[in-house]
GROMACS .gro file of C-alpha atoms in nm:
model
  198
    1MET     CA    1   1.923  -7.166   3.519
    2THR     CA    2   1.559  -7.316   3.688
    3ASP     CA    3   1.293  -7.121   3.746
    4TYR     CA    4   1.228  -6.971   4.106
    5VAL     CA    5   0.964  -6.757   4.316
    6LEU     CA    6   1.173  -6.506   4.522
    7VAL     CA    7   1.059  -6.493   4.902
    8LEU     CA    8   1.205  -6.208   5.025
    9TYR     CA    9   1.123  -6.080   5.397
   10TYR     CA   10   1.220  -5.913   5.683
   11SER     CA   11   1.120  -6.080   6.065
   12ARG     CA   12   1.212  -6.008   6.369
   13ASN     CA   13   1.080  -6.262   6.625
   14GLY     CA   14   0.992  -6.558   6.403
   15SER     CA   15   0.623  -6.535   6.271
   16VAL     CA   16   0.731  -6.344   5.918
   17ALA     CA   17   0.989  -6.595   5.921
   18ASN     CA   18   0.718  -6.933   5.974
   19LEU     CA   19   0.508  -6.711   5.709
   20ALA     CA   20   0.737  -6.745   5.446
   21GLN     CA   21   0.820  -7.118   5.486
   22GLN     CA   22   0.478  -7.141   5.461
   23VAL     CA   23   0.472  -6.969   5.126
   24ALA     CA   24   0.775  -7.144   4.986
   25ARG     CA   25   0.594  -7.486   5.032
   26GLY     CA   26   0.298  -7.350   4.896
   27ILE     CA   27   0.526  -7.249   4.564
   28GLU     CA   28   0.723  -7.587   4.608
   29SER     CA   29   0.378  -7.758   4.604
   30THR     CA   30   0.380  -7.640   4.218
   31GLY     CA   31   0.719  -7.778   4.125
   32MET     CA   32   0.854  -7.472   4.094
   33GLU     CA   33   1.179  -7.369   4.309
   34ALA     CA   34   1.122  -7.142   4.594
   35ARG     CA   35   1.427  -6.892   4.718
   36LEU     CA   36   1.391  -6.789   5.058
   37ARG     CA   37   1.592  -6.490   5.144
   38THR     CA   38   1.582  -6.214   5.392
   39VAL     CA   39   1.751  -5.892   5.498
   40PRO     CA   40   1.989  -5.735   5.731
   41ALA     CA   41   1.862  -5.517   6.023
   42VAL     CA   42   1.920  -5.185   5.992
   43SER     CA   43   2.122  -5.050   6.233
   44ALA     CA   44   2.147  -4.638   6.429
   45ASN     CA   45   2.493  -4.680   6.391
   46CYS     CA   46   2.556  -4.557   6.032
   47GLU     CA   47   2.906  -4.803   6.045
   48ALA     CA   48   2.741  -5.084   6.188
   49SER     CA   49   2.697  -5.384   5.915
   50GLU     CA   50   2.610  -5.749   5.938
   51PRO     CA   51   2.822  -6.055   5.824
   52ALA     CA   52   2.782  -6.132   5.470
   53ILE     CA   53   2.637  -6.440   5.613
   54PRO     CA   54   2.356  -6.480   5.869
   55ASP     CA   55   2.470  -6.662   6.187
   56GLN     CA   56   2.077  -6.863   6.084
   57GLY     CA   57   1.802  -6.865   5.891
   58ALA     CA   58   1.795  -6.796   5.523
   59PRO     CA   59   2.062  -6.577   5.341
   60TYR     CA   60   2.043  -6.233   5.245
   61ALA     CA   61   1.888  -6.115   4.948
   62THR     CA   62   2.107  -6.004   4.637
   63LEU     CA   63   1.965  -5.760   4.357
   64ASP     CA   64   2.071  -6.016   4.143
   65ASP     CA   65   1.782  -6.289   4.347
   66LEU     CA   66   1.535  -6.013   4.272
   67ALA     CA   67   1.669  -5.979   3.913
   68GLY     CA   68   1.603  -6.344   3.853
   69CYS     CA   69   1.313  -6.450   3.980
   70GLN     CA   70   1.033  -6.516   3.809
   71GLY     CA   71   0.776  -6.426   4.090
   72LEU     CA   72   0.823  -6.257   4.448
   73ALA     CA   73   0.635  -6.265   4.777
   74LEU     CA   74   0.770  -6.026   5.035
   75GLY     CA   75   0.684  -6.032   5.386
   76SER     CA   76   0.754  -5.768   5.675
   77PRO     CA   77   0.651  -5.737   6.008
   78THR     CA   78   0.441  -5.434   6.061
   79ARG     CA   79   0.592  -5.115   6.186
   80PHE     CA   80   0.296  -4.841   6.268
   81GLY     CA   81   0.114  -4.957   5.963
   82ASN     CA   82   0.358  -5.015   5.742
   83MET     CA   83   0.681  -5.234   5.659
   84ALA     CA   84   0.994  -5.323   5.898
   85ALA     CA   85   1.304  -5.034   5.761
   86PRO     CA   86   1.510  -5.320   5.713
   87LEU     CA   87   1.276  -5.454   5.383
   88LYS     CA   88   1.208  -5.065   5.290
   89TYR     CA   89   1.571  -5.015   5.251
   90PHE     CA   90   1.610  -5.320   5.042
   91ILE     CA   91   1.363  -5.183   4.829
   92ASP     CA   92   1.517  -4.865   4.816
   93GLN     CA   93   1.793  -4.984   4.653
   94THR     CA   94   1.633  -5.143   4.349
   95SER     CA   95   1.665  -4.815   4.116
   96GLU     CA   96   1.874  -4.985   3.860
   97LEU     CA   97   1.575  -5.295   3.839
   98TRP     CA   98   1.335  -5.022   3.807
   99MET     CA   99   1.524  -4.811   3.546
  100LYS     CA  100   1.562  -5.150   3.321
  101GLY     CA  101   1.196  -5.272   3.371
  102THR     CA  102   1.345  -5.596   3.508
  103LEU     CA  103   1.060  -5.706   3.746
  104ILE     CA  104   0.788  -5.576   3.464
  105GLY     CA  105   0.505  -5.835   3.423
  106LYS     CA  106   0.580  -6.086   3.733
  107PRO     CA  107   0.383  -6.166   3.967
  108ALA     CA  108   0.375  -6.048   4.339
  109GLY     CA  109   0.196  -6.101   4.671
  110VAL     CA  110   0.240  -5.974   5.021
  111PHE     CA  111   0.212  -6.074   5.381
  112SER     CA  112   0.250  -5.964   5.729
  113ALA     CA  113   0.208  -6.036   6.095
  114THR     CA  114   0.127  -5.809   6.401
  115GLY     CA  115   0.126  -5.862   6.722
  116SER     CA  116  -0.260  -5.757   6.771
  117LEU     CA  117  -0.575  -5.851   6.549
  118HIS     CA  118  -0.610  -5.456   6.491
  119GLY     CA  119  -0.233  -5.374   6.431
  120GLY     CA  120  -0.196  -5.241   6.100
  121GLN     CA  121  -0.202  -5.567   5.903
  122GLU     CA  122  -0.394  -5.456   5.612
  123SER     CA  123  -0.219  -5.107   5.584
  124THR     CA  124   0.106  -5.276   5.575
  125LEU     CA  125   0.022  -5.532   5.312
  126LEU     CA  126  -0.105  -5.228   5.092
  127SER     CA  127   0.176  -5.024   5.146
  128MET     CA  128   0.396  -5.306   5.051
  129MET     CA  129   0.233  -5.343   4.721
  130THR     CA  130   0.326  -4.944   4.649
  131PRO     CA  131   0.656  -5.047   4.532
  132LEU     CA  132   0.583  -5.340   4.317
  133PHE     CA  133   0.296  -5.178   4.140
  134HIS     CA  134   0.598  -4.914   4.068
  135HIS     CA  135   0.793  -5.210   3.925
  136GLY     CA  136   0.545  -5.318   3.709
  137MET     CA  137   0.459  -5.619   3.898
  138VAL     CA  138   0.095  -5.806   3.870
  139LEU     CA  139  -0.022  -5.796   4.211
  140ALA     CA  140  -0.187  -6.096   4.357
  141GLY     CA  141  -0.357  -6.155   4.712
  142VAL     CA  142  -0.561  -6.442   4.859
  143PRO     CA  143  -0.936  -6.494   4.658
  144TYR     CA  144  -1.263  -6.603   4.905
  145SER     CA  145  -1.278  -6.933   4.738
  146GLU     CA  146  -0.972  -6.981   4.989
  147ALA     CA  147  -1.266  -7.119   5.275
  148ALA     CA  148  -1.026  -7.055   5.524
  149LEU     CA  149  -1.015  -6.700   5.464
  150LEU     CA  150  -1.378  -6.680   5.558
  151ASP     CA  151  -1.352  -6.928   5.894
  152THR     CA  152  -1.027  -6.721   6.017
  153GLN     CA  153  -1.016  -6.635   6.364
  154SER     CA  154  -0.641  -6.482   6.350
  155GLY     CA  155  -0.458  -6.342   6.053
  156GLY     CA  156  -0.563  -6.387   5.672
  157THR     CA  157  -0.697  -6.103   5.431
  158PRO     CA  158  -0.807  -6.055   5.081
  159TYR     CA  159  -0.484  -5.838   5.012
  160GLY     CA  160  -0.227  -6.166   5.156
  161PRO     CA  161  -0.165  -6.369   5.454
  162THR     CA  162  -0.096  -6.281   5.806
  163HIS     CA  163  -0.046  -6.369   6.096
  164VAL     CA  164  -0.147  -6.274   6.453
  165SER     CA  165   0.134  -6.313   6.758
  166GLY     CA  166  -0.089  -6.163   7.073
  167SER     CA  167   0.034  -6.024   7.344
  168GLN     CA  168   0.279  -6.275   7.406
  169GLY     CA  169   0.483  -6.269   7.063
  170ASP     CA  170   0.374  -6.622   6.968
  171PRO     CA  171   0.538  -6.706   6.632
  172ALA     CA  172   0.339  -7.036   6.621
  173LEU     CA  173   0.089  -7.012   6.295
  174THR     CA  174  -0.295  -7.153   6.309
  175GLU     CA  175  -0.337  -7.394   6.067
  176HIS     CA  176  -0.560  -7.114   5.877
  177GLU     CA  177  -0.295  -6.894   5.841
  178ILE     CA  178  -0.065  -7.144   5.743
  179THR     CA  179  -0.327  -7.272   5.424
  180LEU     CA  180  -0.397  -6.897   5.333
  181ALA     CA  181   0.026  -6.858   5.305
  182ARG     CA  182   0.035  -7.201   5.128
  183ALA     CA  183  -0.230  -7.072   4.906
  184LEU     CA  184  -0.054  -6.746   4.824
  185GLY     CA  185   0.283  -6.922   4.724
  186LYS     CA  186   0.091  -7.173   4.540
  187ARG     CA  187  -0.106  -6.903   4.339
  188LEU     CA  188   0.221  -6.700   4.266
  189ALA     CA  189   0.377  -7.006   4.121
  190LEU     CA  190   0.127  -7.109   3.880
  191LEU     CA  191   0.088  -6.705   3.778
  192ALA     CA  192   0.470  -6.733   3.685
  193ARG     CA  193   0.405  -6.999   3.481
  194GLN     CA  194   0.081  -6.861   3.312
  195LEU     CA  195   0.267  -6.535   3.241
  196LYS     CA  196   0.633  -6.688   3.150
  197ALA     CA  197   0.477  -6.837   2.846
  198SER     CA  198   0.279  -6.611   2.739
   0.00000   0.00000   0.00000
């Protein structure tokens, strides 16, 4: 089987999906496969369920996608300074992988989007890291050697790439946001190779 980095995300308005695509491009720039996967929305109706295959975008993630990855990029919009419920719901189902130690020693990174510049991006990224630490993953951010991190006037943090959609909810990424998302993807892929080799 081909080694891949899983880019697992939830996106409501397209911003996180756009970041996920740029993270995937960074991964693929190293020659490693990027596997884009999303999660279904959580319904207020306990009996409601999404179709097995989404109408558009990436396929839904399975635990097998997570178990087989050499690295993980996890993305979510901010919900009151935390990850969105659909992504948390998926992660809450990974106890079996945790008990087996499946993800121990694999690299992971996180990314997010908000409507405003101070909308909780960093707290969301940090909260997304917590379950990854519990899984024994090796967390990677975006180092300040990336010039875009110093120059950005929109999204981008050392904890992971981000996007600011503004009051109109614009999902289009800035050049700095694209650069930082690709940098995370490239870094995860290179780390995945190094950690697997050791």
